[in-house]
Tab-separated table of C-alpha atoms in Angstrom:
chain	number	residue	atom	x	y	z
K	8	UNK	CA	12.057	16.925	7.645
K	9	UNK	CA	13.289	13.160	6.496
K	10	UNK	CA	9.859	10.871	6.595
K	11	UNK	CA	12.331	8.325	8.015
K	12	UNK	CA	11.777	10.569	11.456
K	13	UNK	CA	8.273	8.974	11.372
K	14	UNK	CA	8.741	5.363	10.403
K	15	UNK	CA	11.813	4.692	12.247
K	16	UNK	CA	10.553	0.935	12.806
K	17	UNK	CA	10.575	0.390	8.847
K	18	UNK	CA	14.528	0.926	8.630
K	19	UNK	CA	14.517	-2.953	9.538
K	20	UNK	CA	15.778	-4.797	6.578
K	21	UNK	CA	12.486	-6.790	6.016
K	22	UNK	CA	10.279	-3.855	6.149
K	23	UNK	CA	12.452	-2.604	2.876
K	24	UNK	CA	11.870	-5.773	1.505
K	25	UNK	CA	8.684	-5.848	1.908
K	26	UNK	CA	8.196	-2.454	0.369
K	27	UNK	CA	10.940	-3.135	-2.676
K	28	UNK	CA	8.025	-6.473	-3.044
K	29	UNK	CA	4.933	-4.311	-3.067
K	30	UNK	CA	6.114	-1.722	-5.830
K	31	UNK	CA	7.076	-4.699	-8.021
K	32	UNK	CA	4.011	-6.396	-7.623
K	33	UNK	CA	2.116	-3.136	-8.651
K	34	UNK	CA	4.510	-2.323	-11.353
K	35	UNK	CA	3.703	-5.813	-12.621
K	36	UNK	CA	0.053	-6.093	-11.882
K	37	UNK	CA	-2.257	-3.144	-10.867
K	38	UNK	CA	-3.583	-1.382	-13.450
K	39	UNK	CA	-4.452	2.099	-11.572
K	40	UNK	CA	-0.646	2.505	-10.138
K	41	UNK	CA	0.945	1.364	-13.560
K	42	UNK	CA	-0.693	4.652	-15.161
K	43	UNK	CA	0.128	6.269	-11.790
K	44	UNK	CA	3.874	5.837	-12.079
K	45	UNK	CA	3.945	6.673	-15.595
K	46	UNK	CA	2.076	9.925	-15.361
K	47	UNK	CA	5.246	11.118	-12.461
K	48	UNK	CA	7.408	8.939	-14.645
K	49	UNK	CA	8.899	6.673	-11.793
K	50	UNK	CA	10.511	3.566	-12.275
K	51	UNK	CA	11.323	0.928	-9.894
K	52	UNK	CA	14.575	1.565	-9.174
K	53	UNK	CA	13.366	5.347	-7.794
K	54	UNK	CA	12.648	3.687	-4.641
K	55	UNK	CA	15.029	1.821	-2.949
K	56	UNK	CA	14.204	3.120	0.330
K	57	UNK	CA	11.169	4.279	2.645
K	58	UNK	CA	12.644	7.704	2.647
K	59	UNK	CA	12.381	7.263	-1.535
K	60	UNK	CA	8.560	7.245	-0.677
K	61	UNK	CA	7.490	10.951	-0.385
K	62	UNK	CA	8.861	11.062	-4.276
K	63	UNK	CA	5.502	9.535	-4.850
K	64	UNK	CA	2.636	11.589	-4.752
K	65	UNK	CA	-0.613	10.339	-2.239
K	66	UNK	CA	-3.557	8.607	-3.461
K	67	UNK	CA	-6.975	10.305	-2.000
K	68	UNK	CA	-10.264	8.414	-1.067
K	69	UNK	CA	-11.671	10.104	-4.308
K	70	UNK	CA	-9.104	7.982	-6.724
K	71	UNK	CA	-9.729	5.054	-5.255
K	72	UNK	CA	-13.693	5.757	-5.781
K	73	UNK	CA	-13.150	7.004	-9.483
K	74	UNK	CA	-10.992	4.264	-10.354
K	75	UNK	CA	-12.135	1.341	-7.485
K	76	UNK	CA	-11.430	-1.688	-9.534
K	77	UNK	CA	-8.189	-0.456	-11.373
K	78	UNK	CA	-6.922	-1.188	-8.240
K	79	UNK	CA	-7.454	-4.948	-8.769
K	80	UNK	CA	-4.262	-6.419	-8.791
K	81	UNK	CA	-5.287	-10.224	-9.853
K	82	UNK	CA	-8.156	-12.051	-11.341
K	83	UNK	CA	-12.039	-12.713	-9.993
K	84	UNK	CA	-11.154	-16.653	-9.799
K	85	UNK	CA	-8.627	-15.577	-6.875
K	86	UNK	CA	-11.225	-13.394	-5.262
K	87	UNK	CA	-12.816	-15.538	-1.653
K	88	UNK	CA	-14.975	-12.850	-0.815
K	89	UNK	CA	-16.226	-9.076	-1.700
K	90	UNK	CA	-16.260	-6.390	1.081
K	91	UNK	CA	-17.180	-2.712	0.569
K	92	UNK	CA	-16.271	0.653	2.705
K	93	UNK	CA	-19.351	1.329	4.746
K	94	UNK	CA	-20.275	4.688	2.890
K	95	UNK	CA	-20.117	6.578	6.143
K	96	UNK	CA	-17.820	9.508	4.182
K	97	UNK	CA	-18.814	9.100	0.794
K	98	UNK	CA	-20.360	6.693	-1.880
K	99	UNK	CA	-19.216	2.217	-0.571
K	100	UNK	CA	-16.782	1.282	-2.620
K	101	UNK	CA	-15.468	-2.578	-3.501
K	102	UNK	CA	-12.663	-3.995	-1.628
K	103	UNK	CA	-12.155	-7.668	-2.671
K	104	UNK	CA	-10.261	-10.425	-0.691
K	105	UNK	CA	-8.232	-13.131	-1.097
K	106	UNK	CA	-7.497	-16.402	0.601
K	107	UNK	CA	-4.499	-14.559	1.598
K	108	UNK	CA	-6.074	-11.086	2.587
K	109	UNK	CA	-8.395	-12.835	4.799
K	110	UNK	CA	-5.793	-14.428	6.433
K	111	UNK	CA	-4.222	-11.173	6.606
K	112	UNK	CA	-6.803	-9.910	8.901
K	113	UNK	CA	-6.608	-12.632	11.041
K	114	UNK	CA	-3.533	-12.125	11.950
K	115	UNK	CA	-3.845	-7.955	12.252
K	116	UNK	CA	-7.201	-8.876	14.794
K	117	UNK	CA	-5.297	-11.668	16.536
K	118	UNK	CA	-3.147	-9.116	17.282
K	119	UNK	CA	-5.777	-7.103	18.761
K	120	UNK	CA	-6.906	-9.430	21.131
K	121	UNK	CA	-3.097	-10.537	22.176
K	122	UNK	CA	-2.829	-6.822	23.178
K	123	UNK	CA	-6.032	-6.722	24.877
K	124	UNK	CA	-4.695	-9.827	26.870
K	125	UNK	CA	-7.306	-12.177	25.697
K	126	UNK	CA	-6.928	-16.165	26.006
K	127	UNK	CA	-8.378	-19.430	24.958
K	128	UNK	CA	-10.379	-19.028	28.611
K	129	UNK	CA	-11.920	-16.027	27.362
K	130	UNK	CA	-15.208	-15.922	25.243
K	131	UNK	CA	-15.546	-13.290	22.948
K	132	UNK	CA	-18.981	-11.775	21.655
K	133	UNK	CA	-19.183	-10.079	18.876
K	134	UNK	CA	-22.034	-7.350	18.285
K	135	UNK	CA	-21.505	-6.562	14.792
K	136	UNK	CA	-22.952	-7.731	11.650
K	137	UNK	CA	-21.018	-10.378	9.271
K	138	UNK	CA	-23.355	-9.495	6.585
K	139	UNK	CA	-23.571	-6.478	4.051
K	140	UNK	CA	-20.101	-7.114	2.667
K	141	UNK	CA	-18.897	-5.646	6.254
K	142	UNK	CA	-14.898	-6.162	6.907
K	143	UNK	CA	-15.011	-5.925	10.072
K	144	UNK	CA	-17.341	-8.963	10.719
K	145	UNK	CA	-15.341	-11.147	9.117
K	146	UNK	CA	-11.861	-9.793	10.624
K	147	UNK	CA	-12.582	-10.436	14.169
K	148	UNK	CA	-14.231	-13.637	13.773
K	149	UNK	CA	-11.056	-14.671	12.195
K	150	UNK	CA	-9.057	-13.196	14.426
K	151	UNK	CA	-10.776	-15.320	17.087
K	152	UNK	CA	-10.654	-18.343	14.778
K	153	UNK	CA	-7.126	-17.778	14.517
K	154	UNK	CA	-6.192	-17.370	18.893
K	155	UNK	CA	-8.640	-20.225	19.334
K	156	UNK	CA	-10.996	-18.047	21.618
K	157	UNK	CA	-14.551	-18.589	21.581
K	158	UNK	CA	-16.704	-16.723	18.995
K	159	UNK	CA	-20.680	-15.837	20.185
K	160	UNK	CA	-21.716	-14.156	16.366
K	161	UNK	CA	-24.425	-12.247	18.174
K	162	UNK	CA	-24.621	-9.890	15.282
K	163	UNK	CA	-26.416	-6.370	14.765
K	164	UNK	CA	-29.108	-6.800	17.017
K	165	UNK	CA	-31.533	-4.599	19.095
K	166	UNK	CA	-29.936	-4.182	22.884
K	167	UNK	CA	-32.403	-6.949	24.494
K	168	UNK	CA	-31.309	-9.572	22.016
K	169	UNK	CA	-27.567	-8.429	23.013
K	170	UNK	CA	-28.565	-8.954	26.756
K	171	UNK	CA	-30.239	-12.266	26.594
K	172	UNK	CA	-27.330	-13.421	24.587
K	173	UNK	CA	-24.893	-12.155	27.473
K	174	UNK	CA	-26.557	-13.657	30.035
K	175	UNK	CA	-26.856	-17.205	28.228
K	176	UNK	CA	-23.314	-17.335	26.595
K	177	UNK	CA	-21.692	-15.593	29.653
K	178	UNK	CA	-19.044	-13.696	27.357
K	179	UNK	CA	-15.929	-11.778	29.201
K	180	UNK	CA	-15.333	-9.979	26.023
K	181	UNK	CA	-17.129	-7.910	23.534
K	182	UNK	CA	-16.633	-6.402	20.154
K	183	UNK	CA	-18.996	-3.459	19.637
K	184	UNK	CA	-20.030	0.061	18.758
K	185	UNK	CA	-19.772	2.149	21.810
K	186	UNK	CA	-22.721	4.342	21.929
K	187	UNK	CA	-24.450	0.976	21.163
K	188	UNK	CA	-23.186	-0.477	24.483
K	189	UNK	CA	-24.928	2.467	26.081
K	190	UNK	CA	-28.358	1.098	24.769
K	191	UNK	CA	-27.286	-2.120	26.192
K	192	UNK	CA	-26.804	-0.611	29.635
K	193	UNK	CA	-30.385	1.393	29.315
K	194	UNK	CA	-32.162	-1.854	28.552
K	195	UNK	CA	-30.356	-4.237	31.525
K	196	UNK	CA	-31.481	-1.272	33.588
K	197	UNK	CA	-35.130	-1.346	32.269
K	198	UNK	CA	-35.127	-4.915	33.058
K	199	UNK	CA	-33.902	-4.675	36.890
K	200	UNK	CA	-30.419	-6.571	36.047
K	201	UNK	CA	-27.467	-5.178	37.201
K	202	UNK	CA	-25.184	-4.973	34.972
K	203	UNK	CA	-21.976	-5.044	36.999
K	204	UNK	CA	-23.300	-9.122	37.602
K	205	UNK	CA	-22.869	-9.987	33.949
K	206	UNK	CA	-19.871	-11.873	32.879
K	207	UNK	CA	-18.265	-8.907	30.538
K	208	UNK	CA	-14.893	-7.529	31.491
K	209	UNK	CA	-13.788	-6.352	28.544
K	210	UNK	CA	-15.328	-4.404	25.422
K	211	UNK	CA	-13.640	-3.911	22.409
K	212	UNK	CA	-14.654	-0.375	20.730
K	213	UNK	CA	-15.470	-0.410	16.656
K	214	UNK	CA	-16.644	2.633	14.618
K	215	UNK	CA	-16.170	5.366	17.178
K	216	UNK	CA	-13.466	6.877	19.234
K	217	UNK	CA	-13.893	6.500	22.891
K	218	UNK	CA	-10.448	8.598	24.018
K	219	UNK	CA	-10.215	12.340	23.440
K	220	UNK	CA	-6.941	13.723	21.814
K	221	UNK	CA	-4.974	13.361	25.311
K	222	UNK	CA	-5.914	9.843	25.179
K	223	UNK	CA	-7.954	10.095	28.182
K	224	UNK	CA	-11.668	8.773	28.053
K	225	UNK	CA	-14.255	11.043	26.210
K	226	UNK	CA	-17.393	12.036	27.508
K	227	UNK	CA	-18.763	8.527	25.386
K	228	UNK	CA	-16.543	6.524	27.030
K	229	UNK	CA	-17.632	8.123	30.389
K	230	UNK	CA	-21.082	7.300	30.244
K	231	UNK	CA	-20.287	3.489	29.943
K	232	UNK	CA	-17.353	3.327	32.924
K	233	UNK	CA	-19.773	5.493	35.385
K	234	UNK	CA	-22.722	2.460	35.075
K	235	UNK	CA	-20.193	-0.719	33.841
K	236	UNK	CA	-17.176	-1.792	35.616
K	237	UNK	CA	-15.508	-2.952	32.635
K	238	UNK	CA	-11.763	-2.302	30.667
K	239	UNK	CA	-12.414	-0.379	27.085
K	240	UNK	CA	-10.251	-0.916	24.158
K	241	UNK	CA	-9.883	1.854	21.363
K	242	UNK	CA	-9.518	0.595	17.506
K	243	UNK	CA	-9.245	2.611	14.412
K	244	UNK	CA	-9.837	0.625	11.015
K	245	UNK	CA	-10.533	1.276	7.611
K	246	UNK	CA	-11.804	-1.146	4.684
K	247	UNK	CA	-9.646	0.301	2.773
K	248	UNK	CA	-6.142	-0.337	4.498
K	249	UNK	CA	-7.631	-3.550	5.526
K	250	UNK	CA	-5.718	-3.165	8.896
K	251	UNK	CA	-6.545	-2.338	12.453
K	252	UNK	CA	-4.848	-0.454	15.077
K	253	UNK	CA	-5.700	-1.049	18.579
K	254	UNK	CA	-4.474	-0.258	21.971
K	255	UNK	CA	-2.928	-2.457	24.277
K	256	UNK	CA	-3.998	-2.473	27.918
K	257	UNK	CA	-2.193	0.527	29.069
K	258	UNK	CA	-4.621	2.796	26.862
K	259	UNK	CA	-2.126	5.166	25.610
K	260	UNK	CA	-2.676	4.731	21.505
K	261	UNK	CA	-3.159	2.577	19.222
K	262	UNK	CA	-0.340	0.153	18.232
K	263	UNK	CA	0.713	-0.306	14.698
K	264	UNK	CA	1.223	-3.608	13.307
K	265	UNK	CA	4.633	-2.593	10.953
K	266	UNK	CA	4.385	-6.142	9.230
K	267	UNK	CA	1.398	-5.437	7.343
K	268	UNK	CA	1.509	-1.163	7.654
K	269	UNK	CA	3.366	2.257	6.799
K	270	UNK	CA	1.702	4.783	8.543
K	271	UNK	CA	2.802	8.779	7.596
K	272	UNK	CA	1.462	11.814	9.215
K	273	UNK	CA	0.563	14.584	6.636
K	274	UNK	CA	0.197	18.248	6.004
K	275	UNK	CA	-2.188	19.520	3.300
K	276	UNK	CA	1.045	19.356	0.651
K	277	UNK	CA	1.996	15.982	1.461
K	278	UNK	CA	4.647	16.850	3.552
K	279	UNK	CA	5.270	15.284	6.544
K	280	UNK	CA	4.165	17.479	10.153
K	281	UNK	CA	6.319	17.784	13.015
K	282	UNK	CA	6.566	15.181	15.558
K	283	UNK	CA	3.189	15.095	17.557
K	284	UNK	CA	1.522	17.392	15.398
K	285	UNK	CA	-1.756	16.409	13.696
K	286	UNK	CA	-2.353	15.454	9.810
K	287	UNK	CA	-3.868	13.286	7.546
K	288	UNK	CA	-3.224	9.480	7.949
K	289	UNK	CA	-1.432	8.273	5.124
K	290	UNK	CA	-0.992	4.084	4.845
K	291	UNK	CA	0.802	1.925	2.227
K	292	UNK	CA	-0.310	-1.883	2.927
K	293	UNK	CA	2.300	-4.721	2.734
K	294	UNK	CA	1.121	-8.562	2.259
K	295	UNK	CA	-2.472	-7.549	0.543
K	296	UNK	CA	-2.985	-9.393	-2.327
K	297	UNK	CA	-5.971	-7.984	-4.065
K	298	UNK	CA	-6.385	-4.574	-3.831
K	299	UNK	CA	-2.894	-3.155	-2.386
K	300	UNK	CA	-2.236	0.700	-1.737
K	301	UNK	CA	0.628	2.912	-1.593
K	302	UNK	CA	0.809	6.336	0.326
K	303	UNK	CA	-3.101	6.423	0.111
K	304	UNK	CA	-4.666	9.479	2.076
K	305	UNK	CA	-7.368	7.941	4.733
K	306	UNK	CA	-8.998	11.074	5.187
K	307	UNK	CA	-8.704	10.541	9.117
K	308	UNK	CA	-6.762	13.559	11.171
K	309	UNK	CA	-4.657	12.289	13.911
K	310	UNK	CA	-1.161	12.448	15.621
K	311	UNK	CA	1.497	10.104	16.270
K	312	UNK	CA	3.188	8.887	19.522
K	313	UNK	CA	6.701	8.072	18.946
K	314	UNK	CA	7.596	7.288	22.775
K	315	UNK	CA	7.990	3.643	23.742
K	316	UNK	CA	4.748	2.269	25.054
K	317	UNK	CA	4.644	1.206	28.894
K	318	UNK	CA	3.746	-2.418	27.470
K	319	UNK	CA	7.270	-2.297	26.339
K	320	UNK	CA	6.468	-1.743	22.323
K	321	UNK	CA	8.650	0.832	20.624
K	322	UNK	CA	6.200	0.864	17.358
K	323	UNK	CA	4.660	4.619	16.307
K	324	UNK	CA	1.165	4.523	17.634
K	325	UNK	CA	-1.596	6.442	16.249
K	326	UNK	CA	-3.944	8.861	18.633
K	327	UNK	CA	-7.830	8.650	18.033
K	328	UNK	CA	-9.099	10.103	15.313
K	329	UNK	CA	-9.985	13.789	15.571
K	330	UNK	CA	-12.216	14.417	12.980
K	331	UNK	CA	-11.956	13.279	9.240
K	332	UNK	CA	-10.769	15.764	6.298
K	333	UNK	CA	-14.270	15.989	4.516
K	334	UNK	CA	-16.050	16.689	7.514
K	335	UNK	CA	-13.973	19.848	8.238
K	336	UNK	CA	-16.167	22.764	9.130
K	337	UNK	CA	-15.809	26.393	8.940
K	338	UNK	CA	-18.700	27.953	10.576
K	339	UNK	CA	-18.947	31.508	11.771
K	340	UNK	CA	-15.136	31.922	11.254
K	341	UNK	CA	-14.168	28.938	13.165
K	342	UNK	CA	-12.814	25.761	12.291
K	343	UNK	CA	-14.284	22.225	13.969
K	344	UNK	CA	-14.874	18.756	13.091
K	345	UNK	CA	-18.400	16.732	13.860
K	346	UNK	CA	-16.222	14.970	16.637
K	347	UNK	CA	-16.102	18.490	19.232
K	348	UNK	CA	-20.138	18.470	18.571
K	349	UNK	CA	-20.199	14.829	19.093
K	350	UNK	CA	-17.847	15.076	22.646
K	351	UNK	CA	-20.544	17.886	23.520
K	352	UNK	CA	-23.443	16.001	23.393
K	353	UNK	CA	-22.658	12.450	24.485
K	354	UNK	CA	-21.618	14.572	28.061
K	355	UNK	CA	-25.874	15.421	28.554
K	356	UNK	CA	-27.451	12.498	30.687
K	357	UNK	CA	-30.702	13.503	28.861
K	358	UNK	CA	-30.005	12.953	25.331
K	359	UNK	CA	-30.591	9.551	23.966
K	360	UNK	CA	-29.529	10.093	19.957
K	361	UNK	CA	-28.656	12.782	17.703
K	362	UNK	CA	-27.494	14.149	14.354
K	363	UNK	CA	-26.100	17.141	13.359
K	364	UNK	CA	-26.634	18.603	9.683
K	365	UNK	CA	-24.174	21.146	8.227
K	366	UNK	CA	-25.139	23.110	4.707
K	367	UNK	CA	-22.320	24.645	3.150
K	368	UNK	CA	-21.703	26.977	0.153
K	369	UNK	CA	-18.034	27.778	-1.399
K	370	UNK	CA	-16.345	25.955	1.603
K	371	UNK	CA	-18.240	27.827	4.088
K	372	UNK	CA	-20.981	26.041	6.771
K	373	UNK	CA	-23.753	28.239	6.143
K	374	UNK	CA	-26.062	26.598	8.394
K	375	UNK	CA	-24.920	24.184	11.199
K	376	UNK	CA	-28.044	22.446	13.004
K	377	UNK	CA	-27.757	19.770	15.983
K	378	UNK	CA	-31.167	17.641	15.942
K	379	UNK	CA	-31.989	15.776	19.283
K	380	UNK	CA	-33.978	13.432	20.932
K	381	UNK	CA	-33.846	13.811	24.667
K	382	UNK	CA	-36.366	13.378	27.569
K	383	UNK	CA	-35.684	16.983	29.004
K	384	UNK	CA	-37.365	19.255	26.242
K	385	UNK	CA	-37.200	22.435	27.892
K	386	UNK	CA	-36.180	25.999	26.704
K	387	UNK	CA	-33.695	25.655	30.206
K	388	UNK	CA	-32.359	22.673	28.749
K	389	UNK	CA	-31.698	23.864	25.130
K	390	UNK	CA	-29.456	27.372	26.716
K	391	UNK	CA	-27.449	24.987	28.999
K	392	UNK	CA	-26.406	23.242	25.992
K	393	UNK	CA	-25.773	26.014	23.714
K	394	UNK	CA	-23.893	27.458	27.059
K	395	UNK	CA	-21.810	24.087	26.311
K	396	UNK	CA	-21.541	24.598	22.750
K	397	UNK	CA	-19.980	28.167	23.595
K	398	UNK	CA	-17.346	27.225	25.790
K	399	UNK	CA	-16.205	24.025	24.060
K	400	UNK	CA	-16.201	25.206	20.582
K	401	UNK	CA	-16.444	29.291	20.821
K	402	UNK	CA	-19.591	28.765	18.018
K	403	UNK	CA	-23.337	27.725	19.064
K	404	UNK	CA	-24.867	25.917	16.506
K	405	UNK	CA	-28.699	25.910	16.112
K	406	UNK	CA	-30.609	23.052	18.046
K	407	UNK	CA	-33.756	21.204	17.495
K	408	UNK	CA	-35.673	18.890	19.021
K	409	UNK	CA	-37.002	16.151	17.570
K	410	UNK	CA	-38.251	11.946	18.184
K	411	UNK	CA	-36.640	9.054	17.415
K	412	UNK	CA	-38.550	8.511	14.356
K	413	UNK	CA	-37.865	11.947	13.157
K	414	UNK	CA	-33.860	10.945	13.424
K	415	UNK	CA	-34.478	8.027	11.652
K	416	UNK	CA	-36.207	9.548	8.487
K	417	UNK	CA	-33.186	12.272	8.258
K	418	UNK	CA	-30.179	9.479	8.264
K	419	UNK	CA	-29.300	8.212	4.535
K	420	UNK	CA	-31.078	4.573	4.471
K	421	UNK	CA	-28.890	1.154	4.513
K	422	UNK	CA	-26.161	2.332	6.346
K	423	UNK	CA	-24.166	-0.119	7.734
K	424	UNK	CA	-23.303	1.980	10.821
K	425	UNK	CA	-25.330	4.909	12.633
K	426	UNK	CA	-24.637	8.029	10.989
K	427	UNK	CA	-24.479	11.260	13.383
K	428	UNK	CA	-23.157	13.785	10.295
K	429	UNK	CA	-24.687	14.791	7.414
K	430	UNK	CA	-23.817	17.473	4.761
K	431	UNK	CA	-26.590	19.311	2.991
């Protein structure tokens, strides 16, 4: 099967010259894909189309660790600021910017409020941090720098901070972590507000998928439409590919932005999978300017949607994420991701946090355990959900309860977001 199948927007003269410029440019300046050219002894004249691209072989998330600053591409005294992968999947790694690459974002998150239908009316809040070297942060401010929409830089702060701050800067928009919005709707309900009175219309979701893989809502994104009257957008980033995909309002994938990405959908050999079938997302970057990558594996499983959007868009979208590579589980002669445990328990009313710990021996999951804090602790309770756990995923894993404080001590310590998996 011809990779051109997948990236049929790329056969656009510009998109060839934009790839023709990013091989030179690493030929000439990056010190990781020099040696990685030589050792499959390419030149670059080998690729003189994006079909010419699955002569390369893929990059994984563990070359980039081993070898994080071969990647560099120019020197510190272009460098405006330092940003690091949040460690969520593995040990943070750098990922410098540029004047340029911050500019970059801008325009990738402008784009994600332009599909979300956001205007210089609007006021946009965003609950995230712009500290601790966090991408994020600093692309959606710019984004909003960029449109002209008004920024509130609430930050990562506890749910009645985020309240008072909505009901003095009145924000129709918000940037945030889903299951952190939920906390938000717990504490305007401790307080007697209703929350369908606040100004919010529309929340943009970070850091967690809130569609399941027929791109309908998920049992997360439930919870917040049944108490909040308000539109949800899905995202999927990386710091790595220093781009985001986001969904317009029509909710049916995320969009691609094909002037700063080429997306591929993988199999195991680097080959790529049928149309619609899932793989491993696979980017190469165009316009970054410090730390650039070609055909570099993401680690995130998902599909692609080739069919022309009903907002008129006839890019390759991307479906949520399904799971992520390392997180793969085979437990009891089954194969899951965290993400089916996840779907599980964000559908129980009574559970207010959780984490699930797998140990695993010779790429089995010996031991698969789902700690929770709830405020039903009853035997009753506990066989309901393994009764879930059956029928969703044909395995029950073990269950425990346990208090908020008790989560806390098991999660790894300065983590930028809320960790829910952990491998023993």
């Amino acid at each position: 099967m011809q990779l051109v199948c997948t990236i049929t927007f790329a056969q656009n003269k510009k998109s060839l010259q934009q790839l023709s410029d990013l091989i030179t440019y690493l030929f000439q300046n990056s010190p990781f894909y020099q040696n990685w050219f030589k050792a499959q002894n390419i030149s670059i004249s080998d690729i003189s189309s994006i079909e010419d691209l699955k002569k390369l072989r893929t990059v994984s998330k563990q070359d980039f660790a081993a070898h994080n600053m071969d990647f560099l591409c120019c020197n510190q005294n272009k460098i405006a600021d330092f940003c690091t992968t949040s460690g969520t999947t593995g040990n943070a790694v750098m990922v410098p910017l540029t004047e340029n690459d911050i500019n970059r974002l801008a325009e990738n998150e402008a784009r994600t409020f332009t599909l979300a239908e956001l205007n210089t009316s609007d006021v946009c809040m965003l609950m995230l941090t712009l500290d601790k070297q966090f991408m994020a942060g600093i692309a959606y401010y710019e984004g909003l720098r960029k449109l002209k929409i008004p920024a509130v830089r609430s930050g990562s702060v506890s749910p009645q901070t985020q309240l008072k701050n909505i009901l003095q800067f009145k924000p129709t928009v918000l940037v945030a972590v889903p299951s952190f919005i939920l906390k938000v709707i717990e504490e305007s309900s401790a307080q007697g507000i209703e929350i369908n009175s606040l100004s919010v219309k529309k929340i943009i979701c970070i850091g967690e998928a809130i569609r399941d893989e027929n791109l309908e809502p998920n049992n997360l994104a439930k919870n917040i439409l049944a108490n909040w009257n308000v539109q949800l957008f899905s995202t999927h980033a990386s710091s790595e590919m220093q781009t985001a995909f986001s969904e317009c309002t029509h909710g049916k994938g995320n969009h691609i932005n094909s002037n700063l990405i080429i997306a591929e959908i993988l199999d195991e050999k680097g080959n790529e999978v049928p149309n619609g079938d899932i793989g491993e997302l696979t980017i190469t970057t165009f316009g970054v300017e410090a730390m650039p990558l070609l055909r570099y594996r993401t680690g995130d499983i998902v599909f692609a949607i080739h069919e022309t959007c009903e907002c008129g868009s006839n890019e390759m979208r991307i479906s949520p994420v399904l799971g992520r590579k390392n997180e793969m589980l085979k437990y009891k002669g089954t194969t899951i991701f965290p993400s089916s445990i996840f779907n599980v328990l964000q559908s129980q009313n009574f559970i207010k946090d959780f984490l699930v710990e797998a140990e695993s021996k010779e790429g089995r999951t010996e031991k698969l355990v789902v700690n929770i804090c709830c405020t039903e602790q009853t035997e009753n309770f506990k066989q309901n959900l393994e009764n879930f756990f059956r029928t969703a995923l044909r395995v029950t894993p073990e269950t425990k309860f346990c208090s908020e404080s008790e989560l806390a001590a098991m999660r790894p310590a300065e983590n930028r977001k809320i960790q829910r998996f952990v491998t023993r």
